[in-house]
Short mmCIF file of C-alpha atoms in Angstrom, two decimals:
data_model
loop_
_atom_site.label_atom_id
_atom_site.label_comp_id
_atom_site.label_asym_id
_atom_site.label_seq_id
_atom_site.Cartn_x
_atom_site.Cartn_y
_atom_site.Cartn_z
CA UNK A 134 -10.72 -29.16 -9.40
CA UNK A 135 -10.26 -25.63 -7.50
CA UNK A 136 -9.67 -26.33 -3.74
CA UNK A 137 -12.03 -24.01 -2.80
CA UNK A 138 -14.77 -22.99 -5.50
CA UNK A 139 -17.37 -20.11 -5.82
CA UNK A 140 -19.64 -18.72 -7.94
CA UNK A 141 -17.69 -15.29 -9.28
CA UNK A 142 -21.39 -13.47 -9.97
CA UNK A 143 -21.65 -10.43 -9.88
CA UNK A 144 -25.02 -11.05 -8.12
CA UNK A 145 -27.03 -7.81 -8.67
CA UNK A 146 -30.02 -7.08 -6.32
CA UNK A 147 -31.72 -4.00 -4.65
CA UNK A 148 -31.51 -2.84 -1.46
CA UNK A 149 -33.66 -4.71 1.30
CA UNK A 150 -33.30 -7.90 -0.77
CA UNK A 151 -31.75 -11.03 0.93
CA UNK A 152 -28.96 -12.72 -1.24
CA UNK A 153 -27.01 -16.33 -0.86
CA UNK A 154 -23.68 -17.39 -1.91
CA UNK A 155 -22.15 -20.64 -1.60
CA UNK A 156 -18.72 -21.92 -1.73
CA UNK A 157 -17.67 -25.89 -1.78
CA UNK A 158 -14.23 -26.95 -1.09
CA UNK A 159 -12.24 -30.13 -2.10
CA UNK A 160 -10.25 -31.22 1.11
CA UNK A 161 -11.92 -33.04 3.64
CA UNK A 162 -9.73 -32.90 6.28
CA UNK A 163 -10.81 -28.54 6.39
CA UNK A 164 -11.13 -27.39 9.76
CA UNK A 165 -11.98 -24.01 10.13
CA UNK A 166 -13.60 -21.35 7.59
CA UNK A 167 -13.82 -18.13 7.46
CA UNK A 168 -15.65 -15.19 4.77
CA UNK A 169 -13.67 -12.26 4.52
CA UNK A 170 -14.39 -9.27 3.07
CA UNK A 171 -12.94 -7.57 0.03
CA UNK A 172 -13.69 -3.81 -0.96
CA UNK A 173 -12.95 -2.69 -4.39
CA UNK A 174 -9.01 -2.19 -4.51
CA UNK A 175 -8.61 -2.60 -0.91
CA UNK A 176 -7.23 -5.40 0.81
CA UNK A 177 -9.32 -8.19 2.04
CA UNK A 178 -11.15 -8.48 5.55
CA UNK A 179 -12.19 -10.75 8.12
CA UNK A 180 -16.07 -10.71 8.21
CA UNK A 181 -16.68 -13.71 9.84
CA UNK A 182 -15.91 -17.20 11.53
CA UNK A 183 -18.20 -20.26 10.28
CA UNK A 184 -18.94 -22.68 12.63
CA UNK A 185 -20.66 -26.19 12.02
CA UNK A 186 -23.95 -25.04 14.37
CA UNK A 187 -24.25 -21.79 11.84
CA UNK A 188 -23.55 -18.45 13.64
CA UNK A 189 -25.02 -15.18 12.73
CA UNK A 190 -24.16 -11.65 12.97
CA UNK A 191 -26.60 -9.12 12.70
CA UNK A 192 -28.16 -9.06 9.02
CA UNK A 193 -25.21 -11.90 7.79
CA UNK A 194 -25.95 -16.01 8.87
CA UNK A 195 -23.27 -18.53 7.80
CA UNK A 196 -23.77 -22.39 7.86
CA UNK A 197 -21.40 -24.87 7.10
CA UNK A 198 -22.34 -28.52 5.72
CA UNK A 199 -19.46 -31.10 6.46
CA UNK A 200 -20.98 -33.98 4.56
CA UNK A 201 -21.56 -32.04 1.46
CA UNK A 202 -18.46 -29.45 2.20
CA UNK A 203 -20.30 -26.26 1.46
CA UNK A 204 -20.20 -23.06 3.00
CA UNK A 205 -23.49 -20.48 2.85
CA UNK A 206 -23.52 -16.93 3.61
CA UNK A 207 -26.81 -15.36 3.95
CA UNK A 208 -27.10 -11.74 3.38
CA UNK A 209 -30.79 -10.15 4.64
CA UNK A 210 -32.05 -6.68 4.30
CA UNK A 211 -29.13 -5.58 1.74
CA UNK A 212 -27.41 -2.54 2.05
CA UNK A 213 -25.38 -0.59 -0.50
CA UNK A 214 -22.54 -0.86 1.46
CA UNK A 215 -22.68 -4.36 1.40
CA UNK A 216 -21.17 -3.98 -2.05
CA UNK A 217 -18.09 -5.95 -2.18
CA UNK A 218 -16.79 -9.34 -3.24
CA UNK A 219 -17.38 -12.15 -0.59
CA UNK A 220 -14.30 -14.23 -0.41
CA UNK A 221 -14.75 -17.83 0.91
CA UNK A 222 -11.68 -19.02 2.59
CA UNK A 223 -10.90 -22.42 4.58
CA UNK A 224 -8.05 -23.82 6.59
CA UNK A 225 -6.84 -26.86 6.90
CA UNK A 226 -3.37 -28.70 8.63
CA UNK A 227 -0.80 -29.93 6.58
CA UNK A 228 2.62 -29.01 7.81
CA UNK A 229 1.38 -26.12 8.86
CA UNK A 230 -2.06 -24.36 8.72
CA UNK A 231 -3.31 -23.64 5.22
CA UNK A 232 -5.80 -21.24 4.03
CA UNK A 233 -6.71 -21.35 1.04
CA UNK A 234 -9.02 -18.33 -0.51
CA UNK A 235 -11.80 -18.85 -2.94
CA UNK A 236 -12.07 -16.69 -5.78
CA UNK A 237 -14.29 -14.49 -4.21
CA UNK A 238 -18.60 -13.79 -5.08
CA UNK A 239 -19.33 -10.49 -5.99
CA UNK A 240 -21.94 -8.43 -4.75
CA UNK A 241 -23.36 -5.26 -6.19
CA UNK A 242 -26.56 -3.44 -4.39
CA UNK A 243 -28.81 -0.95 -5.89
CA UNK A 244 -30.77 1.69 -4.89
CA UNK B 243 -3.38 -0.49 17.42
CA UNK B 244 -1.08 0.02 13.97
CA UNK B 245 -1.88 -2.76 11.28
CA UNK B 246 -0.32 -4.33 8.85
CA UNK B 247 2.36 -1.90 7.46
CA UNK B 248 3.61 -2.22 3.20
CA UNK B 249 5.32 -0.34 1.22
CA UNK B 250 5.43 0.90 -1.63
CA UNK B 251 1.51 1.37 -2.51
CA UNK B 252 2.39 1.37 -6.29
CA UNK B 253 5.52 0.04 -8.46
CA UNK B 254 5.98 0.22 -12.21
CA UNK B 255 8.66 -1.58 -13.35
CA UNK B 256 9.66 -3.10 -17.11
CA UNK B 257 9.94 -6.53 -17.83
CA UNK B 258 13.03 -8.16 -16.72
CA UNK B 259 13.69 -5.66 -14.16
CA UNK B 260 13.43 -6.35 -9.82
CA UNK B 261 11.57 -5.32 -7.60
CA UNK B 262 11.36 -5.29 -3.63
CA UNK B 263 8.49 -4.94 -1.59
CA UNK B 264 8.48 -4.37 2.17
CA UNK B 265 6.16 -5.34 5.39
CA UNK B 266 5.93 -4.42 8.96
CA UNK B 267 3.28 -6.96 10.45
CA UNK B 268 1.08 -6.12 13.23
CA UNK B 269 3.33 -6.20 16.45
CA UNK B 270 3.65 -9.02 18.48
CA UNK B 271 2.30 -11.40 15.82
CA UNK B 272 4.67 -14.58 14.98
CA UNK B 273 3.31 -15.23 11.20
CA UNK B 274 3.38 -13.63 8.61
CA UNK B 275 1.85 -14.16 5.07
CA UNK B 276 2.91 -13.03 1.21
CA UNK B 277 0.34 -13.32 -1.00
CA UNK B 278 -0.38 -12.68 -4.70
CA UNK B 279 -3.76 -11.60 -6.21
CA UNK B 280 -4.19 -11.20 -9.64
CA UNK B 281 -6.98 -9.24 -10.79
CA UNK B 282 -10.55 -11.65 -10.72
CA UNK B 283 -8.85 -14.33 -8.65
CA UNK B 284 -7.94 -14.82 -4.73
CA UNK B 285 -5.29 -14.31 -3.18
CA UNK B 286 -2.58 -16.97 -3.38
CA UNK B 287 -0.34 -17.89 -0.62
CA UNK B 288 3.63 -17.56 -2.09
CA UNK B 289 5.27 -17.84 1.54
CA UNK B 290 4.57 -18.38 5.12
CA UNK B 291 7.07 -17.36 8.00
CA UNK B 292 6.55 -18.32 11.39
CA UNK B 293 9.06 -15.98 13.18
CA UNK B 294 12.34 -15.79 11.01
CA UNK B 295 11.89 -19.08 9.87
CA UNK B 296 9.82 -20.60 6.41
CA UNK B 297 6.75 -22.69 7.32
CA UNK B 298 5.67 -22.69 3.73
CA UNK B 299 7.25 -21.50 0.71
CA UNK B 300 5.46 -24.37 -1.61
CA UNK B 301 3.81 -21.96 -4.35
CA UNK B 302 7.05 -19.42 -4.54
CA UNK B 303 8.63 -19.15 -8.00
CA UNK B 304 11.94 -20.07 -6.46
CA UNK B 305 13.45 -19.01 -10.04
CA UNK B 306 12.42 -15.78 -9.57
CA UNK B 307 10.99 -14.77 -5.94
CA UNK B 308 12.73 -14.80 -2.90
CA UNK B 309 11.59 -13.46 0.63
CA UNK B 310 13.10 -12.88 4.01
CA UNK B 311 12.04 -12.15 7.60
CA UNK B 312 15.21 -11.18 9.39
CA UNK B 313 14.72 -10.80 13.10
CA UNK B 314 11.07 -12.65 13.12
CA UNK B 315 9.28 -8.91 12.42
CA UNK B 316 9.74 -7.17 9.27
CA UNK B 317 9.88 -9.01 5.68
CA UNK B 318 11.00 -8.30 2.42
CA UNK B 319 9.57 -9.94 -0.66
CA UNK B 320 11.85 -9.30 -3.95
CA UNK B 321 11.20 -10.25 -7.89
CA UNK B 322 13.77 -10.30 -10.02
CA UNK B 323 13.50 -10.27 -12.91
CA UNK B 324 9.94 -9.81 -13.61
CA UNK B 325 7.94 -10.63 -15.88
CA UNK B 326 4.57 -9.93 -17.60
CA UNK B 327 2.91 -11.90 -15.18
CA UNK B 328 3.92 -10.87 -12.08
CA UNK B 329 1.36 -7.97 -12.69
CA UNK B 330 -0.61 -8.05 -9.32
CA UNK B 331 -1.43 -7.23 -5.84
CA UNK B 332 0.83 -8.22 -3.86
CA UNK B 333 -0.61 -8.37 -0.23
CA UNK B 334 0.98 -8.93 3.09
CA UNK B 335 -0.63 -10.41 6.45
CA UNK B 336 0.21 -11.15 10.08
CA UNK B 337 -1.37 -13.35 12.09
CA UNK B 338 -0.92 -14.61 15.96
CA UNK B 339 0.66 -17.36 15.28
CA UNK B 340 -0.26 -19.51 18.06
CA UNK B 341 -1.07 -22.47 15.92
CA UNK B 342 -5.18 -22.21 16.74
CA UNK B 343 -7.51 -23.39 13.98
CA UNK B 344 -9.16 -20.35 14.07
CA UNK B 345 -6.05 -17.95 13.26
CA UNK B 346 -7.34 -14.38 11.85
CA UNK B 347 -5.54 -12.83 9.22
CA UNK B 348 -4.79 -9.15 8.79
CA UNK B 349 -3.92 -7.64 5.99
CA UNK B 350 -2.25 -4.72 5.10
CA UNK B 351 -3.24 -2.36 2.03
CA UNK B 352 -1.15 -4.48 -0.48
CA UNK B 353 1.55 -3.54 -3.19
CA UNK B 354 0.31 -3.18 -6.86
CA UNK B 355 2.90 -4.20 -9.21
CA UNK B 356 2.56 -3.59 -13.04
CA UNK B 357 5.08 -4.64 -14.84
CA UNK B 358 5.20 -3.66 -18.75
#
């Protein structure tokens, strides 16, 4: 089993449509997660920090469910720029701090 | 502020060859990150420095990759010899490095290896 799992997609919907995407991870002992952001060809970046209360940021919501160790990000009124693949990425402490990327959703919006 | 810094943008190389990649992390950051992303997947941690020194070097290819960080701030990642697979991204990233939970990564624009 993949440490941290996603659905690849591509998840197709028109602009001003709200889209989900999951992500469920193996390890229990995760502490932090993050989505980051990945343009075609570019590299990837941070989007944002989930936090166990759920934290929004503007048109994007993320919610994360310890007991069933599952990470949502909620995508409302979406834009053609918010073309890109999602990456799902969580950290946990070993040794050292370990994060571990997902295989990333992708997203493509049409007019 | 200057981010992540790699070079080159683009390498062809033939099988069996080497190859070096280099990477100027965001200054003042203690950690920094080489990782591999093959087209379709994530990226996949190969080595983790925390100043000049390996935290984690667990998924390297020890046969075949080897990476430095001389002087805690620049690092060199080198393949050699290469093979088929080694076709990727190859993406660098600094981070803080003050051991919070919550470290942020950034990346720089990545190295794309083919090799034929």
């Amino acid at each position: 089993r993949k440490e941290v799992e996603q659905d690849p997609g591509p998840f197709n919907v028109p602009e001003g449509a709200t889209v989900a995407f999951n992500c469920t991870y193996s390890n229990s002992a995760s502490q932090s997660f993050f989505w980051y952001r990945q343009d075609c060809r570019k590299e990837p970046k941070l989007l944002m920090s989930v936090y166990s209360s759920g934290n929004e940021d503007g048109r994007f919501t993320a919610q994360l469910n310890r007991a069933s160790q599952y990470i949502s990000l909620l995508i409302r009124d979406s834009k053609l720029s918010d073309s890109a693949t999602y990456l799902c990425v969580v950290n946990y402490r070993d040794s050292s701090y370990k994060l571990i990327f997902g295989s990333g959703t992708r997203l493509l919006v049409r007019p | 502020e200057a981010g992540v810094a790699q070079s080159p943008r683009y390498k062809i190389i033939e099988k069996r060859q080497s190859v070096a990649f280099w990477c100027n992390p965001i200054s003042g950051h203690a950690t920094l990150y080489w990782y591999q992303q093959i087209l379709g997947q994530g990226p996949k941690l190969l080595i983790q420095f925390q100043n000049n020194g390996v935290v984690d070097d667990s998924q390297l290819p020890k046969d075949r990759f080897s990476a430095e960080r001389l002087k805690g701030v620049d690092s060199t990642l080198k393949i050699q010899p290469a093979k088929l697979e080694d076709s990727a991204v190859y993406l660098c990233a600094s981070s803080l490095g003050r051991g919070s939970i919550n470290e942020k990564l950034f990346f720089g624009s990545g190295t794309q290896l083919s090799v034929l």
